[in-house]
Amino acid sequence: MSIGIIVNSACVLIGGLLDSFFGRLLPVKMRESLYGLFGYCSIIIGIILLQNIKSMPAVTLALILGTIIGEALRIEDQINFASLRLKTLIERITNTAAADNDAYISRFVGLLMLFCTGSTGILGAIGEGVNGDSTVLLTKSVMDIFAAFAFAAHMGPMIACIAIPQFLFFSILAGFIMPLTDPLMIGDFMACGGILAIITGFRICELKDFRVANTLPALFIVMPLSYLWRTYC
């Protein structure tokens, strides 16, 4: 079991729950500024990750096929439905309510993608899966506890629930996928993750409301496509 993944997910959980005690200490303008700042950081880091690309055709094909699969399976609709049910449950427990469910869920899904497919998390999962190095994820944990707190101050304790899908996603990457890869495949995987990070950043900054969750299958098919393209083309 990965220590880095466990600690990182625990920090997201703790940071999200800290809002219940200290969230009101952050002024409203500061909450909005921090929320937008992380979106722009996601765009910048995504651009940096694109430099790792090894096979542009394979990454492009993965994004196209992944999006087709995601749209067919209606992944974002399923996530939205589950998020709305979770939001309703939390509101009953905490006796609170957000004014606009659609806007809230849209922002929440954007943050879910940011935490689960963010560049540092991908790099950390790669290091954990390939050589057992938890350094990147432990460093990310320090940042995530503050990021989760800032987002929770803006959106409430529901942010803490992101720890669960994050833990599952990173565990799959580190435990099952990364040990089967090579450096060239990892480069294309990071580039694909970078493109998703850019799309997520645009969504968080409300520049373009792209159904980013429907692109998730691309992360799981980009490395096989990278291998096949390099082998047969």
PDB file of C-alpha atoms in Angstrom:
ATOM      1  CA  MET A   1       0.000   0.000   0.000  1.00  0.00           C
ATOM      2  CA  SER A   2       1.333   3.404  -1.011  1.00  0.00           C
ATOM      3  CA  ILE A   3       2.149   5.653   1.931  1.00  0.00           C
ATOM      4  CA  GLY A   4       2.207   8.710  -0.334  1.00  0.00           C
ATOM      5  CA  ILE A   5      -1.280   8.062  -1.698  1.00  0.00           C
ATOM      6  CA  ILE A   6      -2.725   7.464   1.770  1.00  0.00           C
ATOM      7  CA  VAL A   7      -1.175  10.625   3.220  1.00  0.00           C
ATOM      8  CA  ASN A   8      -2.196  12.740   0.216  1.00  0.00           C
ATOM      9  CA  SER A   9      -5.827  11.624   0.350  1.00  0.00           C
ATOM     10  CA  ALA A  10      -5.910  12.100   4.128  1.00  0.00           C
ATOM     11  CA  CYS A  11      -4.667  15.679   3.721  1.00  0.00           C
ATOM     12  CA  VAL A  12      -7.422  16.447   1.208  1.00  0.00           C
ATOM     13  CA  LEU A  13      -9.942  15.016   3.662  1.00  0.00           C
ATOM     14  CA  ILE A  14      -8.575  17.012   6.589  1.00  0.00           C
ATOM     15  CA  GLY A  15      -8.275  20.228   4.589  1.00  0.00           C
ATOM     16  CA  GLY A  16     -11.860  19.896   3.392  1.00  0.00           C
ATOM     17  CA  LEU A  17     -13.159  19.326   6.917  1.00  0.00           C
ATOM     18  CA  LEU A  18     -11.183  22.212   8.421  1.00  0.00           C
ATOM     19  CA  ASP A  19     -13.602  24.549   6.673  1.00  0.00           C
ATOM     20  CA  SER A  20     -16.239  23.611   9.237  1.00  0.00           C
ATOM     21  CA  PHE A  21     -14.112  25.242  11.941  1.00  0.00           C
ATOM     22  CA  PHE A  22     -12.040  27.955  10.268  1.00  0.00           C
ATOM     23  CA  GLY A  23     -13.558  28.573   6.815  1.00  0.00           C
ATOM     24  CA  ARG A  24     -15.217  31.851   7.776  1.00  0.00           C
ATOM     25  CA  LEU A  25     -11.831  33.344   8.617  1.00  0.00           C
ATOM     26  CA  LEU A  26     -11.154  33.766   4.880  1.00  0.00           C
ATOM     27  CA  PRO A  27     -12.801  36.848   3.323  1.00  0.00           C
ATOM     28  CA  VAL A  28     -15.131  36.178   0.392  1.00  0.00           C
ATOM     29  CA  LYS A  29     -12.876  38.003  -2.106  1.00  0.00           C
ATOM     30  CA  MET A  30      -9.889  35.937  -0.985  1.00  0.00           C
ATOM     31  CA  ARG A  31     -11.850  32.702  -1.500  1.00  0.00           C
ATOM     32  CA  GLU A  32     -12.769  33.742  -5.042  1.00  0.00           C
ATOM     33  CA  SER A  33      -9.185  34.786  -5.810  1.00  0.00           C
ATOM     34  CA  LEU A  34      -7.717  31.509  -4.564  1.00  0.00           C
ATOM     35  CA  TYR A  35     -10.287  29.505  -6.509  1.00  0.00           C
ATOM     36  CA  GLY A  36      -9.392  31.264  -9.771  1.00  0.00           C
ATOM     37  CA  LEU A  37      -5.662  31.135  -9.039  1.00  0.00           C
ATOM     38  CA  PHE A  38      -5.635  27.341  -8.896  1.00  0.00           C
ATOM     39  CA  GLY A  39      -7.412  27.259 -12.240  1.00  0.00           C
ATOM     40  CA  TYR A  40      -4.729  29.372 -13.909  1.00  0.00           C
ATOM     41  CA  CYS A  41      -1.995  27.287 -12.241  1.00  0.00           C
ATOM     42  CA  SER A  42      -3.601  24.181 -13.714  1.00  0.00           C
ATOM     43  CA  ILE A  43      -3.415  25.703 -17.196  1.00  0.00           C
ATOM     44  CA  ILE A  44       0.243  26.666 -16.801  1.00  0.00           C
ATOM     45  CA  ILE A  45       1.294  23.276 -15.437  1.00  0.00           C
ATOM     46  CA  GLY A  46      -0.660  21.522 -18.176  1.00  0.00           C
ATOM     47  CA  ILE A  47       1.296  23.452 -20.802  1.00  0.00           C
ATOM     48  CA  ILE A  48       4.554  22.407 -19.119  1.00  0.00           C
ATOM     49  CA  LEU A  49       3.498  18.742 -19.123  1.00  0.00           C
ATOM     50  CA  LEU A  50       2.893  18.878 -22.867  1.00  0.00           C
ATOM     51  CA  GLN A  51       6.664  19.045 -23.313  1.00  0.00           C
ATOM     52  CA  ASN A  52       6.835  15.344 -22.354  1.00  0.00           C
ATOM     53  CA  ILE A  53       4.891  14.230 -25.430  1.00  0.00           C
ATOM     54  CA  LYS A  54       6.548  11.472 -27.456  1.00  0.00           C
ATOM     55  CA  SER A  55       3.874  10.600 -30.012  1.00  0.00           C
ATOM     56  CA  MET A  56       1.422  13.345 -30.955  1.00  0.00           C
ATOM     57  CA  PRO A  57      -0.780  11.070 -33.128  1.00  0.00           C
ATOM     58  CA  ALA A  58      -1.206   8.563 -30.282  1.00  0.00           C
ATOM     59  CA  VAL A  59      -2.132  11.263 -27.760  1.00  0.00           C
ATOM     60  CA  THR A  60      -4.548  12.912 -30.196  1.00  0.00           C
ATOM     61  CA  LEU A  61      -6.192   9.583 -31.004  1.00  0.00           C
ATOM     62  CA  ALA A  62      -6.456   8.765 -27.297  1.00  0.00           C
ATOM     63  CA  LEU A  63      -8.219  12.072 -26.617  1.00  0.00           C
ATOM     64  CA  ILE A  64     -10.653  11.558 -29.503  1.00  0.00           C
ATOM     65  CA  LEU A  65     -11.479   7.947 -28.656  1.00  0.00           C
ATOM     66  CA  GLY A  66     -11.496   8.652 -24.918  1.00  0.00           C
ATOM     67  CA  THR A  67     -13.969  11.494 -25.341  1.00  0.00           C
ATOM     68  CA  ILE A  68     -16.208   9.359 -27.557  1.00  0.00           C
ATOM     69  CA  ILE A  69     -16.190   6.623 -24.909  1.00  0.00           C
ATOM     70  CA  GLY A  70     -16.811   9.130 -22.122  1.00  0.00           C
ATOM     71  CA  GLU A  71     -19.713  10.732 -23.971  1.00  0.00           C
ATOM     72  CA  ALA A  72     -21.223   7.330 -24.773  1.00  0.00           C
ATOM     73  CA  LEU A  73     -20.970   6.265 -21.131  1.00  0.00           C
ATOM     74  CA  ARG A  74     -22.141   9.721 -19.973  1.00  0.00           C
ATOM     75  CA  ILE A  75     -19.411   9.800 -17.342  1.00  0.00           C
ATOM     76  CA  GLU A  76     -19.892  13.455 -16.439  1.00  0.00           C
ATOM     77  CA  ASP A  77     -23.663  13.020 -16.146  1.00  0.00           C
ATOM     78  CA  GLN A  78     -23.096  10.107 -13.754  1.00  0.00           C
ATOM     79  CA  ILE A  79     -20.626  12.138 -11.702  1.00  0.00           C
ATOM     80  CA  ASN A  80     -23.019  15.103 -11.649  1.00  0.00           C
ATOM     81  CA  PHE A  81     -25.860  12.880 -10.442  1.00  0.00           C
ATOM     82  CA  ALA A  82     -23.740  11.315  -7.698  1.00  0.00           C
ATOM     83  CA  SER A  83     -22.390  14.732  -6.686  1.00  0.00           C
ATOM     84  CA  LEU A  84     -25.881  16.201  -6.444  1.00  0.00           C
ATOM     85  CA  ARG A  85     -27.056  13.321  -4.260  1.00  0.00           C
ATOM     86  CA  LEU A  86     -24.001  13.750  -2.040  1.00  0.00           C
ATOM     87  CA  LYS A  87     -24.558  17.512  -1.868  1.00  0.00           C
ATOM     88  CA  THR A  88     -28.175  16.991  -0.797  1.00  0.00           C
ATOM     89  CA  LEU A  89     -27.090  14.571   1.922  1.00  0.00           C
ATOM     90  CA  ILE A  90     -24.429  16.934   3.270  1.00  0.00           C
ATOM     91  CA  GLU A  91     -26.857  19.854   3.244  1.00  0.00           C
ATOM     92  CA  ARG A  92     -29.305  17.861   5.326  1.00  0.00           C
ATOM     93  CA  ILE A  93     -26.598  17.021   7.842  1.00  0.00           C
ATOM     94  CA  THR A  94     -25.138  20.542   8.049  1.00  0.00           C
ATOM     95  CA  ASN A  95     -28.438  22.391   7.545  1.00  0.00           C
ATOM     96  CA  THR A  96     -26.993  24.513   4.720  1.00  0.00           C
ATOM     97  CA  ALA A  97     -27.818  25.015   1.054  1.00  0.00           C
ATOM     98  CA  ALA A  98     -26.147  26.453  -2.058  1.00  0.00           C
ATOM     99  CA  ALA A  99     -28.150  28.893  -4.142  1.00  0.00           C
ATOM    100  CA  ASP A 100     -27.481  27.348  -7.580  1.00  0.00           C
ATOM    101  CA  ASN A 101     -27.118  23.577  -7.838  1.00  0.00           C
ATOM    102  CA  ASP A 102     -25.993  23.579 -11.486  1.00  0.00           C
ATOM    103  CA  ALA A 103     -23.201  26.107 -10.927  1.00  0.00           C
ATOM    104  CA  TYR A 104     -22.115  24.405  -7.712  1.00  0.00           C
ATOM    105  CA  ILE A 105     -21.941  20.926  -9.260  1.00  0.00           C
ATOM    106  CA  SER A 106     -20.086  22.285 -12.301  1.00  0.00           C
ATOM    107  CA  ARG A 107     -17.449  23.825 -10.034  1.00  0.00           C
ATOM    108  CA  PHE A 108     -17.238  20.709  -7.890  1.00  0.00           C
ATOM    109  CA  VAL A 109     -16.622  18.422 -10.882  1.00  0.00           C
ATOM    110  CA  GLY A 110     -13.921  20.815 -12.081  1.00  0.00           C
ATOM    111  CA  LEU A 111     -12.188  20.605  -8.705  1.00  0.00           C
ATOM    112  CA  LEU A 112     -12.601  16.831  -8.672  1.00  0.00           C
ATOM    113  CA  MET A 113     -10.727  16.665 -11.963  1.00  0.00           C
ATOM    114  CA  LEU A 114      -8.097  19.091 -10.663  1.00  0.00           C
ATOM    115  CA  PHE A 115      -7.294  16.970  -7.602  1.00  0.00           C
ATOM    116  CA  CYS A 116      -7.487  13.610  -9.383  1.00  0.00           C
ATOM    117  CA  THR A 117      -5.755  14.416 -12.672  1.00  0.00           C
ATOM    118  CA  GLY A 118      -3.500  17.275 -11.564  1.00  0.00           C
ATOM    119  CA  SER A 119       0.063  17.129 -12.833  1.00  0.00           C
ATOM    120  CA  THR A 120       1.732  16.747  -9.427  1.00  0.00           C
ATOM    121  CA  GLY A 121      -0.568  13.868  -8.546  1.00  0.00           C
ATOM    122  CA  ILE A 122       0.160  12.141 -11.843  1.00  0.00           C
ATOM    123  CA  LEU A 123       3.899  12.557 -11.336  1.00  0.00           C
ATOM    124  CA  GLY A 124       3.584  11.295  -7.769  1.00  0.00           C
ATOM    125  CA  ALA A 125       1.583   8.243  -8.804  1.00  0.00           C
ATOM    126  CA  ILE A 126       4.174   7.513 -11.497  1.00  0.00           C
ATOM    127  CA  GLY A 127       7.007   7.695  -8.960  1.00  0.00           C
ATOM    128  CA  GLU A 128       5.077   5.561  -6.487  1.00  0.00           C
ATOM    129  CA  GLY A 129       4.225   2.925  -9.070  1.00  0.00           C
ATOM    130  CA  VAL A 130       7.560   2.708 -10.862  1.00  0.00           C
ATOM    131  CA  ASN A 131      10.106   2.913  -8.037  1.00  0.00           C
ATOM    132  CA  GLY A 132       8.132   3.275  -4.799  1.00  0.00           C
ATOM    133  CA  ASP A 133       9.202   6.906  -4.306  1.00  0.00           C
ATOM    134  CA  SER A 134       6.625   8.820  -2.226  1.00  0.00           C
ATOM    135  CA  THR A 135       8.501  12.145  -2.185  1.00  0.00           C
ATOM    136  CA  VAL A 136       6.333  13.931  -4.763  1.00  0.00           C
ATOM    137  CA  LEU A 137       3.050  12.809  -3.220  1.00  0.00           C
ATOM    138  CA  LEU A 138       4.176  13.736   0.296  1.00  0.00           C
ATOM    139  CA  THR A 139       5.165  17.182  -0.971  1.00  0.00           C
ATOM    140  CA  LYS A 140       1.818  17.460  -2.761  1.00  0.00           C
ATOM    141  CA  SER A 141       0.075  16.566   0.496  1.00  0.00           C
ATOM    142  CA  VAL A 142       1.359  19.737   2.150  1.00  0.00           C
ATOM    143  CA  MET A 143      -0.049  21.835  -0.698  1.00  0.00           C
ATOM    144  CA  ASP A 144      -3.321  19.913  -0.910  1.00  0.00           C
ATOM    145  CA  ILE A 145      -4.288  20.400   2.713  1.00  0.00           C
ATOM    146  CA  PHE A 146      -4.227  24.176   2.138  1.00  0.00           C
ATOM    147  CA  ALA A 147      -5.823  23.914  -1.308  1.00  0.00           C
ATOM    148  CA  ALA A 148      -8.656  21.753   0.035  1.00  0.00           C
ATOM    149  CA  PHE A 149      -9.188  24.209   2.891  1.00  0.00           C
ATOM    150  CA  ALA A 150      -9.318  27.160   0.484  1.00  0.00           C
ATOM    151  CA  PHE A 151     -11.783  25.416  -1.810  1.00  0.00           C
ATOM    152  CA  ALA A 152     -13.893  24.188   1.098  1.00  0.00           C
ATOM    153  CA  ALA A 153     -14.052  27.739   2.460  1.00  0.00           C
ATOM    154  CA  HIS A 154     -15.578  28.669  -0.892  1.00  0.00           C
ATOM    155  CA  MET A 155     -17.779  25.585  -1.443  1.00  0.00           C
ATOM    156  CA  GLY A 156     -18.213  23.827   1.883  1.00  0.00           C
ATOM    157  CA  PRO A 157     -17.175  20.471   3.397  1.00  0.00           C
ATOM    158  CA  MET A 158     -18.188  18.509   0.294  1.00  0.00           C
ATOM    159  CA  ILE A 159     -14.644  19.134  -0.951  1.00  0.00           C
ATOM    160  CA  ALA A 160     -13.446  16.606   1.638  1.00  0.00           C
ATOM    161  CA  CYS A 161     -15.268  13.864  -0.307  1.00  0.00           C
ATOM    162  CA  ILE A 162     -12.812  14.303  -3.207  1.00  0.00           C
ATOM    163  CA  ALA A 163     -10.312  12.328  -1.108  1.00  0.00           C
ATOM    164  CA  ILE A 164     -12.126   9.074  -1.958  1.00  0.00           C
ATOM    165  CA  PRO A 165     -12.004   9.148  -5.807  1.00  0.00           C
ATOM    166  CA  GLN A 166      -8.500  10.631  -5.610  1.00  0.00           C
ATOM    167  CA  PHE A 167      -7.307   7.708  -3.500  1.00  0.00           C
ATOM    168  CA  LEU A 168      -8.892   5.173  -5.879  1.00  0.00           C
ATOM    169  CA  PHE A 169      -7.510   6.834  -9.026  1.00  0.00           C
ATOM    170  CA  PHE A 170      -3.958   7.174  -7.724  1.00  0.00           C
ATOM    171  CA  SER A 171      -4.023   3.606  -6.372  1.00  0.00           C
ATOM    172  CA  ILE A 172      -5.009   2.245  -9.785  1.00  0.00           C
ATOM    173  CA  LEU A 173      -2.237   4.232 -11.465  1.00  0.00           C
ATOM    174  CA  ALA A 174       0.472   3.286  -8.978  1.00  0.00           C
ATOM    175  CA  GLY A 175      -0.547  -0.304  -8.338  1.00  0.00           C
ATOM    176  CA  PHE A 176      -1.718  -1.639 -11.675  1.00  0.00           C
ATOM    177  CA  ILE A 177      -0.825   0.618 -14.603  1.00  0.00           C
ATOM    178  CA  MET A 178       2.575   2.235 -14.048  1.00  0.00           C
ATOM    179  CA  PRO A 179       4.544  -0.991 -13.396  1.00  0.00           C
ATOM    180  CA  LEU A 180       3.578  -2.122 -16.926  1.00  0.00           C
ATOM    181  CA  THR A 181       4.846   0.979 -18.719  1.00  0.00           C
ATOM    182  CA  ASP A 182       8.060   2.375 -20.179  1.00  0.00           C
ATOM    183  CA  PRO A 183       9.416   5.975 -20.253  1.00  0.00           C
ATOM    184  CA  LEU A 184       7.991   6.742 -23.701  1.00  0.00           C
ATOM    185  CA  MET A 185       4.500   5.622 -22.704  1.00  0.00           C
ATOM    186  CA  ILE A 186       4.742   7.642 -19.492  1.00  0.00           C
ATOM    187  CA  GLY A 187       5.716  10.724 -21.504  1.00  0.00           C
ATOM    188  CA  ASP A 188       2.563  10.462 -23.625  1.00  0.00           C
ATOM    189  CA  PHE A 189       0.497   9.790 -20.507  1.00  0.00           C
ATOM    190  CA  MET A 190       1.836  12.963 -18.872  1.00  0.00           C
ATOM    191  CA  ALA A 191       1.138  14.965 -22.038  1.00  0.00           C
ATOM    192  CA  CYS A 192      -2.418  13.651 -22.150  1.00  0.00           C
ATOM    193  CA  GLY A 193      -2.821  14.562 -18.479  1.00  0.00           C
ATOM    194  CA  GLY A 194      -1.446  18.001 -19.295  1.00  0.00           C
ATOM    195  CA  ILE A 195      -4.150  18.564 -21.914  1.00  0.00           C
ATOM    196  CA  LEU A 196      -6.816  17.535 -19.390  1.00  0.00           C
ATOM    197  CA  ALA A 197      -5.228  19.918 -16.863  1.00  0.00           C
ATOM    198  CA  ILE A 198      -5.517  22.782 -19.351  1.00  0.00           C
ATOM    199  CA  ILE A 199      -9.165  21.949 -20.046  1.00  0.00           C
ATOM    200  CA  THR A 200      -9.836  21.713 -16.304  1.00  0.00           C
ATOM    201  CA  GLY A 201      -8.173  25.071 -15.724  1.00  0.00           C
ATOM    202  CA  PHE A 202     -10.350  26.714 -18.362  1.00  0.00           C
ATOM    203  CA  ARG A 203     -13.411  25.249 -16.679  1.00  0.00           C
ATOM    204  CA  ILE A 204     -12.411  26.361 -13.167  1.00  0.00           C
ATOM    205  CA  CYS A 205     -11.695  29.876 -14.450  1.00  0.00           C
ATOM    206  CA  GLU A 206     -15.078  29.764 -16.211  1.00  0.00           C
ATOM    207  CA  LEU A 207     -13.468  30.498 -19.570  1.00  0.00           C
ATOM    208  CA  LYS A 208     -14.938  27.399 -21.248  1.00  0.00           C
ATOM    209  CA  ASP A 209     -17.423  24.948 -19.721  1.00  0.00           C
ATOM    210  CA  PHE A 210     -16.083  21.793 -21.386  1.00  0.00           C
ATOM    211  CA  ARG A 211     -17.395  18.400 -20.195  1.00  0.00           C
ATOM    212  CA  VAL A 212     -13.930  17.478 -18.993  1.00  0.00           C
ATOM    213  CA  ALA A 213     -14.925  14.361 -17.032  1.00  0.00           C
ATOM    214  CA  ASN A 214     -15.922  12.697 -20.312  1.00  0.00           C
ATOM    215  CA  THR A 215     -12.282  12.819 -21.409  1.00  0.00           C
ATOM    216  CA  LEU A 216     -11.131  10.594 -18.512  1.00  0.00           C
ATOM    217  CA  PRO A 217     -11.005   7.357 -20.584  1.00  0.00           C
ATOM    218  CA  ALA A 218      -8.197   8.958 -22.607  1.00  0.00           C
ATOM    219  CA  LEU A 219      -5.855   8.561 -19.622  1.00  0.00           C
ATOM    220  CA  PHE A 220      -6.411   4.805 -19.620  1.00  0.00           C
ATOM    221  CA  ILE A 221      -5.984   4.210 -23.354  1.00  0.00           C
ATOM    222  CA  VAL A 222      -3.201   6.665 -24.204  1.00  0.00           C
ATOM    223  CA  MET A 223      -0.350   4.392 -23.096  1.00  0.00           C
ATOM    224  CA  PRO A 224      -1.507   1.296 -25.035  1.00  0.00           C
ATOM    225  CA  LEU A 225      -2.027   3.501 -28.094  1.00  0.00           C
ATOM    226  CA  SER A 226       1.427   5.015 -27.573  1.00  0.00           C
ATOM    227  CA  TYR A 227       2.994   1.558 -27.488  1.00  0.00           C
ATOM    228  CA  LEU A 228       1.074   0.350 -30.551  1.00  0.00           C
ATOM    229  CA  TRP A 229       1.880   3.479 -32.558  1.00  0.00           C
ATOM    230  CA  ARG A 230       5.576   3.216 -31.736  1.00  0.00           C
ATOM    231  CA  THR A 231       5.644  -0.492 -32.544  1.00  0.00           C
ATOM    232  CA  TYR A 232       3.669  -0.631 -35.776  1.00  0.00           C
ATOM    233  CA  CYS A 233       3.804   2.868 -37.306  1.00  0.00           C
TER     234      CYS A 233
END
